[in-house]
PDB file of C-alpha atoms in Angstrom:
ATOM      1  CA  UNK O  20     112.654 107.916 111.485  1.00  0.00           C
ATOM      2  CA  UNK O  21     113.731 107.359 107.794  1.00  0.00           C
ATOM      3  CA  UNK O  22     115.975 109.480 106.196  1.00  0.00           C
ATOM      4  CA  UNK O  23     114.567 111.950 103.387  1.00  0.00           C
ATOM      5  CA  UNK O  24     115.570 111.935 100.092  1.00  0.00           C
ATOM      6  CA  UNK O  25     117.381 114.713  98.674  1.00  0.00           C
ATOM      7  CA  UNK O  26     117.980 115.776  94.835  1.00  0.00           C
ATOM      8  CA  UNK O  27     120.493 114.047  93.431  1.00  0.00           C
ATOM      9  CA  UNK O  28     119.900 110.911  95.333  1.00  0.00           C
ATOM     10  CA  UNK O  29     119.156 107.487  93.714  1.00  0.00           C
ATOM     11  CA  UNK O  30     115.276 106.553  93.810  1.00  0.00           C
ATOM     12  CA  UNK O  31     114.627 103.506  95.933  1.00  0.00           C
ATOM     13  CA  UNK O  32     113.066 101.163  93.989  1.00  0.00           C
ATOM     14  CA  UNK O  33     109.791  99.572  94.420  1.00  0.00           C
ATOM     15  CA  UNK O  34     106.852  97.003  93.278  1.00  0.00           C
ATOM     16  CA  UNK O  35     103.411  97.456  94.950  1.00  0.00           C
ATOM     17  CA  UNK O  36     100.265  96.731  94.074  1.00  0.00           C
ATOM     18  CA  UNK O  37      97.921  98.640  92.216  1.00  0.00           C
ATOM     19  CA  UNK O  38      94.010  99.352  92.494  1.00  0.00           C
ATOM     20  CA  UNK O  39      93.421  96.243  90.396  1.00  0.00           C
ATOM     21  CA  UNK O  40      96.320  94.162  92.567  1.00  0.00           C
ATOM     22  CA  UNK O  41      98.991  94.471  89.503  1.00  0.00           C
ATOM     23  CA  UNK O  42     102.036  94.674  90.356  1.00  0.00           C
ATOM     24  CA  UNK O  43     103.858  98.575  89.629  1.00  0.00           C
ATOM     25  CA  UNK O  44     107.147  99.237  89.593  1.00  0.00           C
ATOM     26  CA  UNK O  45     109.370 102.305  89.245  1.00  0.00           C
ATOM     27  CA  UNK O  46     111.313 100.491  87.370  1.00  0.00           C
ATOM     28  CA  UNK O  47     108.460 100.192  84.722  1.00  0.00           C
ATOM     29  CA  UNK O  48     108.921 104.297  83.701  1.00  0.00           C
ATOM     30  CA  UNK O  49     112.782 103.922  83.265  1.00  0.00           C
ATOM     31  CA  UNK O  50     113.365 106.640  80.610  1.00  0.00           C
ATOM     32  CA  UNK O  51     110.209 108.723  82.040  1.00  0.00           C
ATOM     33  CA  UNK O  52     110.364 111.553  84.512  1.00  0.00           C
ATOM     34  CA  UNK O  53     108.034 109.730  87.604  1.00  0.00           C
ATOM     35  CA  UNK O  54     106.157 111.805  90.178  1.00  0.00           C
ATOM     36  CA  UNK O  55     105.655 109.615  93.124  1.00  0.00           C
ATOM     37  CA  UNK O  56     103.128 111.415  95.600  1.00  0.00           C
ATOM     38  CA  UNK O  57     102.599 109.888  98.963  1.00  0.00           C
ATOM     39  CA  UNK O  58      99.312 110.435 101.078  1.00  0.00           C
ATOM     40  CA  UNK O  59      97.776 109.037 104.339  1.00  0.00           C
ATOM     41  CA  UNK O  60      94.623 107.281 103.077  1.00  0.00           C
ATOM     42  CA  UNK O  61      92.062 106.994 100.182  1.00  0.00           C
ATOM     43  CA  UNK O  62      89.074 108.209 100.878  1.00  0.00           C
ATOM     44  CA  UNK O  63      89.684 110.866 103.267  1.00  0.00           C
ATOM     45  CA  UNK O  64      88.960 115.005 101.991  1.00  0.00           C
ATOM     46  CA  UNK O  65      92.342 116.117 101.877  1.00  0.00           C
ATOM     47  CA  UNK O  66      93.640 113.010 100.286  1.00  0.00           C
ATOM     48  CA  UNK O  67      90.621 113.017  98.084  1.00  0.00           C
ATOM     49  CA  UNK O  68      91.653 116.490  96.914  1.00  0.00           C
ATOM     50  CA  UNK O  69      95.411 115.807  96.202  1.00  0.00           C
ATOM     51  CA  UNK O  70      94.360 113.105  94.299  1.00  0.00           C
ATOM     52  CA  UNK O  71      91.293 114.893  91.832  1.00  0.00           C
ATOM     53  CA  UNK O  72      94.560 117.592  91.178  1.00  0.00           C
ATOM     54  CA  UNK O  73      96.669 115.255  89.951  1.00  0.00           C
ATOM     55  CA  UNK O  74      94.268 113.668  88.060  1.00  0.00           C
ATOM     56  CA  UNK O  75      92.731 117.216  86.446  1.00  0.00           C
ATOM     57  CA  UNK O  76      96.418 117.869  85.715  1.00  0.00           C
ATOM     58  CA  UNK O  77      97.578 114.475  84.407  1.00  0.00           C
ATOM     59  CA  UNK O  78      97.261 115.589  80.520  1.00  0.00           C
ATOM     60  CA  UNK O  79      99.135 118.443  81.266  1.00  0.00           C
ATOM     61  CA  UNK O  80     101.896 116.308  83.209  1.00  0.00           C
ATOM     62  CA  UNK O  81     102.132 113.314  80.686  1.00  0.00           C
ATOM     63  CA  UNK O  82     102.404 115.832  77.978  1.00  0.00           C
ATOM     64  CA  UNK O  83     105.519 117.171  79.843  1.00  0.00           C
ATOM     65  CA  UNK O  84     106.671 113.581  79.718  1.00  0.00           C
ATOM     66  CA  UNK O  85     105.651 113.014  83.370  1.00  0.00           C
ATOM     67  CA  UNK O  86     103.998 109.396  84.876  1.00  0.00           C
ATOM     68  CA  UNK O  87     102.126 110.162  88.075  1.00  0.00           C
ATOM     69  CA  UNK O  88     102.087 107.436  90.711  1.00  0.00           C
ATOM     70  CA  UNK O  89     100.128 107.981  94.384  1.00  0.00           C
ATOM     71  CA  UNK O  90     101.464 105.973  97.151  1.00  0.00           C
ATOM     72  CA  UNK O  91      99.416 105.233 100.863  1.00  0.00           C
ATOM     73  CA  UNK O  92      99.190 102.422 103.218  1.00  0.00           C
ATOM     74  CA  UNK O  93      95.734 101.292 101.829  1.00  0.00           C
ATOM     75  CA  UNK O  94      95.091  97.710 100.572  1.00  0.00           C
ATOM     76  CA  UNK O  95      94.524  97.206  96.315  1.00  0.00           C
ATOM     77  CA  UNK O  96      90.883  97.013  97.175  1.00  0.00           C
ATOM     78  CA  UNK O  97      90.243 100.172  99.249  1.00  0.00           C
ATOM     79  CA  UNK O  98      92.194 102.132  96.212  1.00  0.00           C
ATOM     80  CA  UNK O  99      90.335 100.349  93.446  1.00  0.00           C
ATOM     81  CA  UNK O 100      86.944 102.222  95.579  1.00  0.00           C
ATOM     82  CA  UNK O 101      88.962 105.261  96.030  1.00  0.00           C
ATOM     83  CA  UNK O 102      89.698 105.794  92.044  1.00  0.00           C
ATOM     84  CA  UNK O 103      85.930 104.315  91.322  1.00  0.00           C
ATOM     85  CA  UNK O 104      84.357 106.826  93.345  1.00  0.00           C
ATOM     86  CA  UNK O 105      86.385 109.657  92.426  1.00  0.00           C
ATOM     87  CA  UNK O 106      86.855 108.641  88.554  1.00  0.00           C
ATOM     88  CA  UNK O 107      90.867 108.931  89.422  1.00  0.00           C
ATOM     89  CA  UNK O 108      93.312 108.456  86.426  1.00  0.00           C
ATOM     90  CA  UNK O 109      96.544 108.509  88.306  1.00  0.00           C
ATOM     91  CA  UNK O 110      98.138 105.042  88.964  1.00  0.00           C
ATOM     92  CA  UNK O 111      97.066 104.271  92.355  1.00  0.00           C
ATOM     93  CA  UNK O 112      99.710 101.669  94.756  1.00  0.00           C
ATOM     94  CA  UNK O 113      99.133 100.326  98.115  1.00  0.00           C
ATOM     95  CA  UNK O 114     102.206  99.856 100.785  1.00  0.00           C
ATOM     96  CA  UNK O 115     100.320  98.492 103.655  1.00  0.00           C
ATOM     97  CA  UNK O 116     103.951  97.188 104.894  1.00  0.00           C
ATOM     98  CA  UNK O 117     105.073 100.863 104.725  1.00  0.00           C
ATOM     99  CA  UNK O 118     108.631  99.761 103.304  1.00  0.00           C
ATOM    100  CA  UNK O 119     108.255 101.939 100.323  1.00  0.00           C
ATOM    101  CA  UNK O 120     107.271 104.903 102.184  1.00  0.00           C
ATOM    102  CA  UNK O 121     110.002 104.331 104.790  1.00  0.00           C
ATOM    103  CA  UNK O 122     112.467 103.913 102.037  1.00  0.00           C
ATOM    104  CA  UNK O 123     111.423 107.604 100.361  1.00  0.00           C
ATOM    105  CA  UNK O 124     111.358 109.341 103.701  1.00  0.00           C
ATOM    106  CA  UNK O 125     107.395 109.532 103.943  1.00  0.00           C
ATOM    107  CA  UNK O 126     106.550 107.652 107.024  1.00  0.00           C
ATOM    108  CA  UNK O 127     107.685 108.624 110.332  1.00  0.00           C
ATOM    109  CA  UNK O 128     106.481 110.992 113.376  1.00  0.00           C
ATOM    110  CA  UNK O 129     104.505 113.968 112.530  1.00  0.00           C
ATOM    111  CA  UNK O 130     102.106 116.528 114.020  1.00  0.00           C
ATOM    112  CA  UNK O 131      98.168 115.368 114.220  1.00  0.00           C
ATOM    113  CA  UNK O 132      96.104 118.546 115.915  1.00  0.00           C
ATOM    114  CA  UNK O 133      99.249 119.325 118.301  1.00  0.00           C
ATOM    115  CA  UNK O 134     100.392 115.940 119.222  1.00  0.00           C
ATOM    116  CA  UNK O 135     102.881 113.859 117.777  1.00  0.00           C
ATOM    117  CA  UNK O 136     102.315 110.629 116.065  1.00  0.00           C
ATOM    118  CA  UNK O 137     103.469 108.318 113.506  1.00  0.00           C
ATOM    119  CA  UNK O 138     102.193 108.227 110.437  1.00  0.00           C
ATOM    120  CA  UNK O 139     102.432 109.292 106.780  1.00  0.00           C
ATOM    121  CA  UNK O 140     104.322 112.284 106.077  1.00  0.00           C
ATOM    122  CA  UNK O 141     102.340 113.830 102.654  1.00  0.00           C
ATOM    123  CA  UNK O 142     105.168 114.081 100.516  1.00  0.00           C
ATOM    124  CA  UNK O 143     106.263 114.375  96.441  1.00  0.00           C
ATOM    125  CA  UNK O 144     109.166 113.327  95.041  1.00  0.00           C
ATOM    126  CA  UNK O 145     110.308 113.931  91.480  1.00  0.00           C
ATOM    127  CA  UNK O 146     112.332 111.256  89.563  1.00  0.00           C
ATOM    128  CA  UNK O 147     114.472 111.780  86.638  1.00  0.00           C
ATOM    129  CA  UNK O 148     114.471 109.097  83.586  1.00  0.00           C
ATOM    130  CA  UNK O 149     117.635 107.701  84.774  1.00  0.00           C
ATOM    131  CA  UNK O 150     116.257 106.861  88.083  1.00  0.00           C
ATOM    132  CA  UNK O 151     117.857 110.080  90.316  1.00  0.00           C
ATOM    133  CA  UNK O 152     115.557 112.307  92.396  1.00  0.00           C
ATOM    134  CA  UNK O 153     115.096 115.731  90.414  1.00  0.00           C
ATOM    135  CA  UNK O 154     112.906 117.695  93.105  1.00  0.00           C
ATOM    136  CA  UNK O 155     111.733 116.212  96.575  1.00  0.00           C
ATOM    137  CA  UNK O 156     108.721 118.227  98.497  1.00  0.00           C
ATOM    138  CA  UNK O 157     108.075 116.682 102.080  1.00  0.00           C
ATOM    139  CA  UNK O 158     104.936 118.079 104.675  1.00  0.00           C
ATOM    140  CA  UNK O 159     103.397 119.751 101.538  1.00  0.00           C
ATOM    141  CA  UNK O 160      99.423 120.639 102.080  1.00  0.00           C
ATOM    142  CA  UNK O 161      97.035 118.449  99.596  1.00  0.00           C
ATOM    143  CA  UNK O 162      95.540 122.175  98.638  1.00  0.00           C
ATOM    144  CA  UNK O 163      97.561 123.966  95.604  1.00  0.00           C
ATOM    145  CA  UNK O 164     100.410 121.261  95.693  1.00  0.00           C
ATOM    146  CA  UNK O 165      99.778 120.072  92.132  1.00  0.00           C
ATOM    147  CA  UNK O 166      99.743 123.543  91.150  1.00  0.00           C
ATOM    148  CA  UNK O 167     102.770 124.577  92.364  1.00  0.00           C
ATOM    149  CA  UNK O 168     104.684 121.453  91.441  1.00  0.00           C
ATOM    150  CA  UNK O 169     103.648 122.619  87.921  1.00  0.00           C
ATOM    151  CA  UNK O 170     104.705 126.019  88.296  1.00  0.00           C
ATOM    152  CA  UNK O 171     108.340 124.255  90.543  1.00  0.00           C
ATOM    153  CA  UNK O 172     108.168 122.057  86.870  1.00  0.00           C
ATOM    154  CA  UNK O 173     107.741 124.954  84.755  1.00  0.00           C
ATOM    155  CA  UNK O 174     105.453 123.175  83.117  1.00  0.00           C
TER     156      UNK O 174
END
């Protein structure tokens, strides 16, 4: 299981595809704060609803000087249906390899209706503009977590 991030820590770095199969990289918001989110797969209700919160909060959250970037295992073309369907704004990157979400502590074993499996751990973590994680939320429920990141923000 990898190792979860912690504040204070440096931010692995990453490139992945987007929706449109462009490369992102954190590197790319160096001198922006950087919410990363990390959810199971597009498409699904609970991942659908994490995703619409971030995206009916992403004024607020730029405005605060915050870039939002959602993270799964899905392939550019699955998220490019996923933010066409739901008319997402958020930056959208795929990590079918799961190195990314190994490296940030959001893959690993988990519980799925009482058993254990392996799989994406729903997760947040907050990066600083120099790279450092400010906040980092793991087994959060899609549900409310926007809004309490906001309030955790006090934005």
């Amino acid at each position: 299981m990898s190792e979860r991030l912690k504040t204070g820590d440096t931010a692995p770095a990453f490139t992945l595809p987007d929706a449109d199969g462009k490369d992102v990289s954190l590197a790319d918001h160096k001198g922006r704060k950087v919410i990363v989110y990390f959810y199971p797969r597009a498409l699904t209700p609970g991942c659908t609803k994490q995703a619409c919160d971030f995206t009916d909060n992403l004024d607020l959250l730029t405005a605060a000087g915050y870039d939002v970037i959602g993270v799964s295992p899905d392939k550019p073309e699955k998220l490019a249906k996923f933010r066409d369907e739901e008319n997402l704004k958020v930056t959208l990157v795929g990590d079918p390899a799961k190195e990314t979400l190994e490296a940030y502590g959001a893959f690993g074993e988990k519980k799925n209706y009482g058993k254990t499996v392996m799989g994406v751990i729903r997760s947040t973590i907050v990066v600083d503009e120099n790279g450092k994680v400010e906040h980092a939320f793991y087994n959060v429920r899609a549900t409310g977590h926007v809004a309490k990141i906001i309030k955790d923000l006090g934005i």
